[in-house]
Amino acid sequence: MKVNTLLSISTLQALHIADGEREITSCYIGDLLSWVMGRAKADSAWITIMSNVNVLAVATLADTSAVILAEGVMPDDEFIAIAKAKGVNLFVSSLPAYESAIALSELLS
Amino acid sequence: MNDTLVFHFEVDGEDFTSAGQASVQIKKNLRQLGMSPEVIRRVSIAMYEGEINMVIHAGGGHATVTIEEGYIEIKLEDKGPGIKDIEMAMMEGYSTAPDNVRSLGFGAGMGLPNMKRYTDFMTIESEVGAGTTVTMRVNYA
Ligand SMILES: Nc1ncnc2c1ncn2[C@@H]1O[C@H](COP(=O)(O)OP(=O)(O)O)[C@@H](O)[C@H]1O
Ligand SMILES: [Mg+2]
């Protein structure tokens, strides 16, 4: 599916879409950055509750298609500004990580 | 490629929010050179983990990336405290990172193992009290 497809999930709010046509091929849930870099596949949607700017460096370097902040975690303005500058597709989910992933999985399959 | 390309970066040991700038720049350079996404990703992650280690554990350092015929070499040099037991440091989950760093999502003790996983060659030279030099290579076709 494409990043734009996430817009059809009512519990997701887009904070920045840099490339809506980008493909999402899998999903990874995690908050420890080295685990994400070691285990998340390229082009996955990454669900996390971490919202410090290092998340955006990891998303960029590990080639994830989108960052989804779960549990309604709202990042600060600096985070959103850096997401824009780095071209990171950024969403907030009002649901916990597990339920967010279920919503995604229905569209992935 | 006939000429050897060399990139140098100073990695600031104070600033956590900008950590990763060298890796992000190298990613751009490799893309311009037409490297494959897989090679770029492996170099980016390995270098970022190394950069972060210099920030967290060594107060900063120097990164040198060299594009050789057939491989990319990443050399990370610092004058930090050094690593007493390299074998132990290489184990998944081993970390001496302080709590403030852990609260940012670092300090999982997976950095050095990731660097090893994503590269084709890696050596660590370290002297306690003097510093650490990590050298990694990623082959490309
Ligand atoms: N450049 C370095 N200088 C000093 N110690 C280091 C350096 N890099 C790694 N270490 C040591 O090795 C340990 C393991 O590193 P790593 O696998 O990256 O995990 P983490 O950074 O999450 O602690 C660190 O906790 C630290 O004790
Ligand atoms: Mg580390």
Coordinates of N, CA and C in Angstrom, one line a residue, chain B residues 29-121:
Chain B
N29 N 25.5 11.7 -0.1 CA 26.7 11.5 -1.0 C 26.6 10.2 -1.8
L30 N 26.3 9.1 -1.0 CA 26.3 7.8 -1.7 C 25.1 7.7 -2.7
R31 N 24.0 8.4 -2.4 CA 22.9 8.4 -3.4 C 23.4 9.1 -4.7
Q32 N 24.1 10.2 -4.5 CA 24.6 10.9 -5.7 C 25.5 10.1 -6.5
L33 N 26.3 9.2 -5.8 CA 27.2 8.4 -6.5 C 26.6 7.2 -7.1
G34 N 25.2 7.0 -6.9 CA 24.5 6.0 -7.6 C 24.6 4.6 -6.9
M35 N 25.0 4.6 -5.6 CA 25.0 3.3 -4.9 C 23.6 2.7 -4.7
S36 N 23.5 1.4 -4.5 CA 22.2 0.8 -4.4 C 21.6 1.2 -3.0
P37 N 20.3 1.2 -2.9 CA 19.6 1.5 -1.7 C 20.0 0.6 -0.5
E38 N 20.3 -0.7 -0.8 CA 20.7 -1.6 0.2 C 22.1 -1.3 0.8
V39 N 23.0 -0.9 -0.1 CA 24.3 -0.5 0.4 C 24.3 0.8 1.2
I40 N 23.5 1.7 0.7 CA 23.4 3.0 1.3 C 22.8 2.8 2.7
R41 N 21.8 1.9 2.8 CA 21.1 1.7 4.1 C 22.1 1.1 5.1
R42 N 22.9 0.1 4.6 CA 23.8 -0.6 5.5 C 24.9 0.4 6.0
V43 N 25.4 1.2 5.1 CA 26.4 2.2 5.5 C 25.8 3.2 6.5
S44 N 24.6 3.7 6.2 CA 24.0 4.7 7.0 C 23.8 4.2 8.4
I45 N 23.2 3.0 8.6 CA 22.9 2.5 9.9 C 24.2 2.3 10.7
A46 N 25.2 1.6 10.0 CA 26.4 1.3 10.7 C 27.1 2.6 11.2
M47 N 27.1 3.5 10.3 CA 27.8 4.8 10.6 C 27.1 5.6 11.7
Y48 N 25.8 5.6 11.7 CA 25.0 6.3 12.7 C 25.2 5.7 14.1
E49 N 25.2 4.3 14.1 CA 25.5 3.7 15.4 C 26.9 4.1 15.9
G50 N 27.8 4.1 15.0 CA 29.2 4.5 15.4 C 29.3 6.0 15.9
E51 N 28.6 6.8 15.1 CA 28.5 8.2 15.5 C 27.9 8.4 16.9
I52 N 26.8 7.8 17.1 CA 26.1 7.9 18.4 C 27.0 7.4 19.5
N53 N 27.7 6.3 19.3 CA 28.6 5.8 20.3 C 29.7 6.8 20.6
M54 N 30.2 7.5 19.6 CA 31.2 8.5 19.9 C 30.6 9.7 20.7
V55 N 29.3 10.0 20.5 CA 28.7 11.1 21.2 C 28.4 10.6 22.7
I56 N 27.8 9.4 22.8 CA 27.4 9.0 24.1 C 28.6 8.6 25.0
H57 N 29.5 7.8 24.4 CA 30.5 7.2 25.2 C 31.9 7.9 25.2
A58 N 32.1 8.8 24.2 CA 33.5 9.2 24.0 C 33.6 10.8 23.9
G59 N 32.5 11.5 24.0 CA 32.6 12.9 23.9 C 32.9 13.5 22.5
G60 N 32.5 12.7 21.5 CA 32.7 13.1 20.2 C 34.0 12.5 19.5
G61 N 34.2 12.8 18.3 CA 35.3 12.2 17.6 C 35.4 12.6 16.1
H62 N 36.0 11.8 15.3 CA 36.3 12.2 13.9 C 35.8 11.0 13.1
A63 N 35.1 11.3 12.0 CA 34.7 10.2 11.1 C 35.3 10.5 9.7
T64 N 35.8 9.4 9.1 CA 36.3 9.5 7.8 C 35.7 8.4 6.9
V65 N 35.1 8.8 5.8 CA 34.5 7.8 4.9 C 35.2 7.8 3.6
T66 N 35.7 6.7 3.2 CA 36.5 6.6 1.9 C 35.8 5.7 0.9
I67 N 35.6 6.1 -0.3 CA 35.0 5.3 -1.3 C 36.1 4.7 -2.1
E68 N 36.3 3.4 -1.9 CA 37.4 2.7 -2.6 C 36.7 1.9 -3.7
E69 N 37.5 1.3 -4.6 CA 37.0 0.5 -5.7 C 36.5 -0.8 -5.0
G70 N 35.2 -1.0 -5.0 CA 34.6 -2.2 -4.5 C 34.1 -2.2 -3.1
Y71 N 34.5 -1.2 -2.3 CA 34.0 -1.1 -0.9 C 34.1 0.3 -0.4
I72 N 33.2 0.6 0.6 CA 33.2 1.9 1.3 C 33.7 1.6 2.7
E73 N 34.7 2.5 3.1 CA 35.3 2.3 4.4 C 34.9 3.5 5.3
I74 N 34.4 3.1 6.5 CA 34.0 4.1 7.5 C 35.0 4.0 8.7
K75 N 35.7 5.0 9.0 CA 36.6 5.0 10.1 C 36.2 6.0 11.2
L76 N 36.0 5.5 12.4 CA 35.5 6.4 13.5 C 36.5 6.4 14.6
E77 N 37.1 7.6 14.8 CA 38.2 7.7 15.8 C 37.8 8.7 16.9
D78 N 38.0 8.3 18.1 CA 37.8 9.2 19.3 C 38.9 9.1 20.3
K79 N 38.9 10.1 21.1 CA 39.9 10.1 22.2 C 39.2 10.0 23.5
G80 N 38.2 9.1 23.5 CA 37.4 8.9 24.7 C 38.0 7.9 25.7
P81 N 37.3 7.3 26.6 CA 37.8 6.5 27.7 C 38.3 5.1 27.2
G82 N 38.0 4.7 26.0 CA 38.4 3.4 25.5 C 37.4 2.3 26.0
I83 N 37.6 1.1 25.4 CA 36.7 0.0 25.8 C 37.6 -1.0 26.5
K84 N 37.3 -1.4 27.7 CA 38.1 -2.3 28.5 C 38.0 -3.7 27.9
D85 N 36.8 -4.2 27.7 CA 36.6 -5.6 27.3 C 35.7 -5.5 26.0
I86 N 36.4 -5.6 24.9 CA 35.8 -5.5 23.6 C 34.8 -6.6 23.3
E87 N 35.2 -7.8 23.7 CA 34.3 -9.0 23.5 C 33.0 -8.8 24.2
M88 N 33.0 -8.3 25.4 CA 31.8 -8.0 26.2 C 31.0 -6.9 25.5
A89 N 31.7 -5.8 25.1 CA 31.0 -4.7 24.5 C 30.2 -5.1 23.2
M90 N 30.8 -6.2 22.5 CA 30.1 -6.6 21.3 C 28.9 -7.5 21.6
M91 N 28.7 -7.9 22.8 CA 27.5 -8.7 23.1 C 26.2 -7.9 23.0
E92 N 25.2 -8.6 22.4 CA 23.9 -7.9 22.4 C 23.4 -7.6 23.8
G93 N 22.9 -6.4 24.0 CA 22.4 -6.0 25.3 C 23.3 -5.4 26.3
Y94 N 24.6 -5.6 26.0 CA 25.6 -5.0 27.0 C 25.7 -3.5 26.7
S95 N 25.5 -2.7 27.8 CA 25.6 -1.2 27.6 C 25.9 -0.6 28.9
T96 N 26.8 0.5 28.8 CA 27.1 1.3 30.0 C 26.4 2.7 29.9
A97 N 25.5 2.8 28.9 CA 24.8 4.1 28.7 C 24.1 4.6 29.9
P98 N 24.2 5.9 30.3 CA 23.5 6.4 31.4 C 22.0 6.6 31.1
D99 N 21.2 6.7 32.2 CA 19.8 6.8 32.1 C 19.2 7.8 31.2
N100 N 19.8 9.0 31.2 CA 19.3 10.1 30.4 C 19.4 9.8 28.9
V101 N 20.4 9.0 28.5 CA 20.5 8.5 27.2 C 19.5 7.4 26.8
R102 N 19.3 6.6 27.8 CA 18.3 5.5 27.6 C 16.9 6.0 27.4
S103 N 16.6 7.1 28.1 CA 15.3 7.6 28.0 C 15.0 8.2 26.6
L104 N 16.1 8.4 25.8 CA 15.9 8.8 24.4 C 15.7 7.7 23.5
G105 N 15.9 6.4 24.0 CA 15.8 5.3 23.2 C 17.1 4.7 22.7
F106 N 18.2 5.3 23.2 CA 19.5 4.7 23.0 C 19.9 3.7 24.1
G107 N 21.1 3.2 24.0 CA 21.6 2.4 25.2 C 21.0 1.0 25.3
A108 N 20.5 0.4 24.1 CA 20.0 -0.9 24.1 C 21.1 -2.0 24.0
G109 N 22.3 -1.5 23.9 CA 23.4 -2.4 23.8 C 23.4 -3.2 22.5
M110 N 22.8 -2.6 21.4 CA 22.7 -3.3 20.1 C 23.5 -2.5 19.1
G111 N 24.2 -1.5 19.5 CA 24.9 -0.6 18.5 C 26.0 -1.4 17.8
L112 N 27.0 -1.8 18.6 CA 28.1 -2.6 18.0 C 27.7 -3.8 17.3
P113 N 26.7 -4.6 17.8 CA 26.2 -5.8 17.1 C 25.6 -5.4 15.7
N114 N 24.9 -4.3 15.7 CA 24.3 -3.8 14.4 C 25.4 -3.4 13.4
M115 N 26.4 -2.7 13.9 CA 27.5 -2.3 13.1 C 28.2 -3.6 12.4
K116 N 28.3 -4.6 13.2 CA 28.9 -5.9 12.7 C 28.0 -6.5 11.7
R117 N 26.7 -6.5 12.0 CA 25.7 -7.2 11.1 C 25.6 -6.5 9.7
Y118 N 25.7 -5.2 9.7 CA 25.4 -4.5 8.5 C 26.7 -4.2 7.7
T119 N 27.8 -4.7 8.2 CA 29.1 -4.4 7.4 C 29.7 -5.8 7.0
D120 N 30.6 -5.7 6.1 CA 31.3 -6.9 5.6 C 32.6 -7.2 6.4
F121 N 33.1 -6.1 7.1 CA 34.3 -6.2 7.8 C 34.3 -5.1 8.9

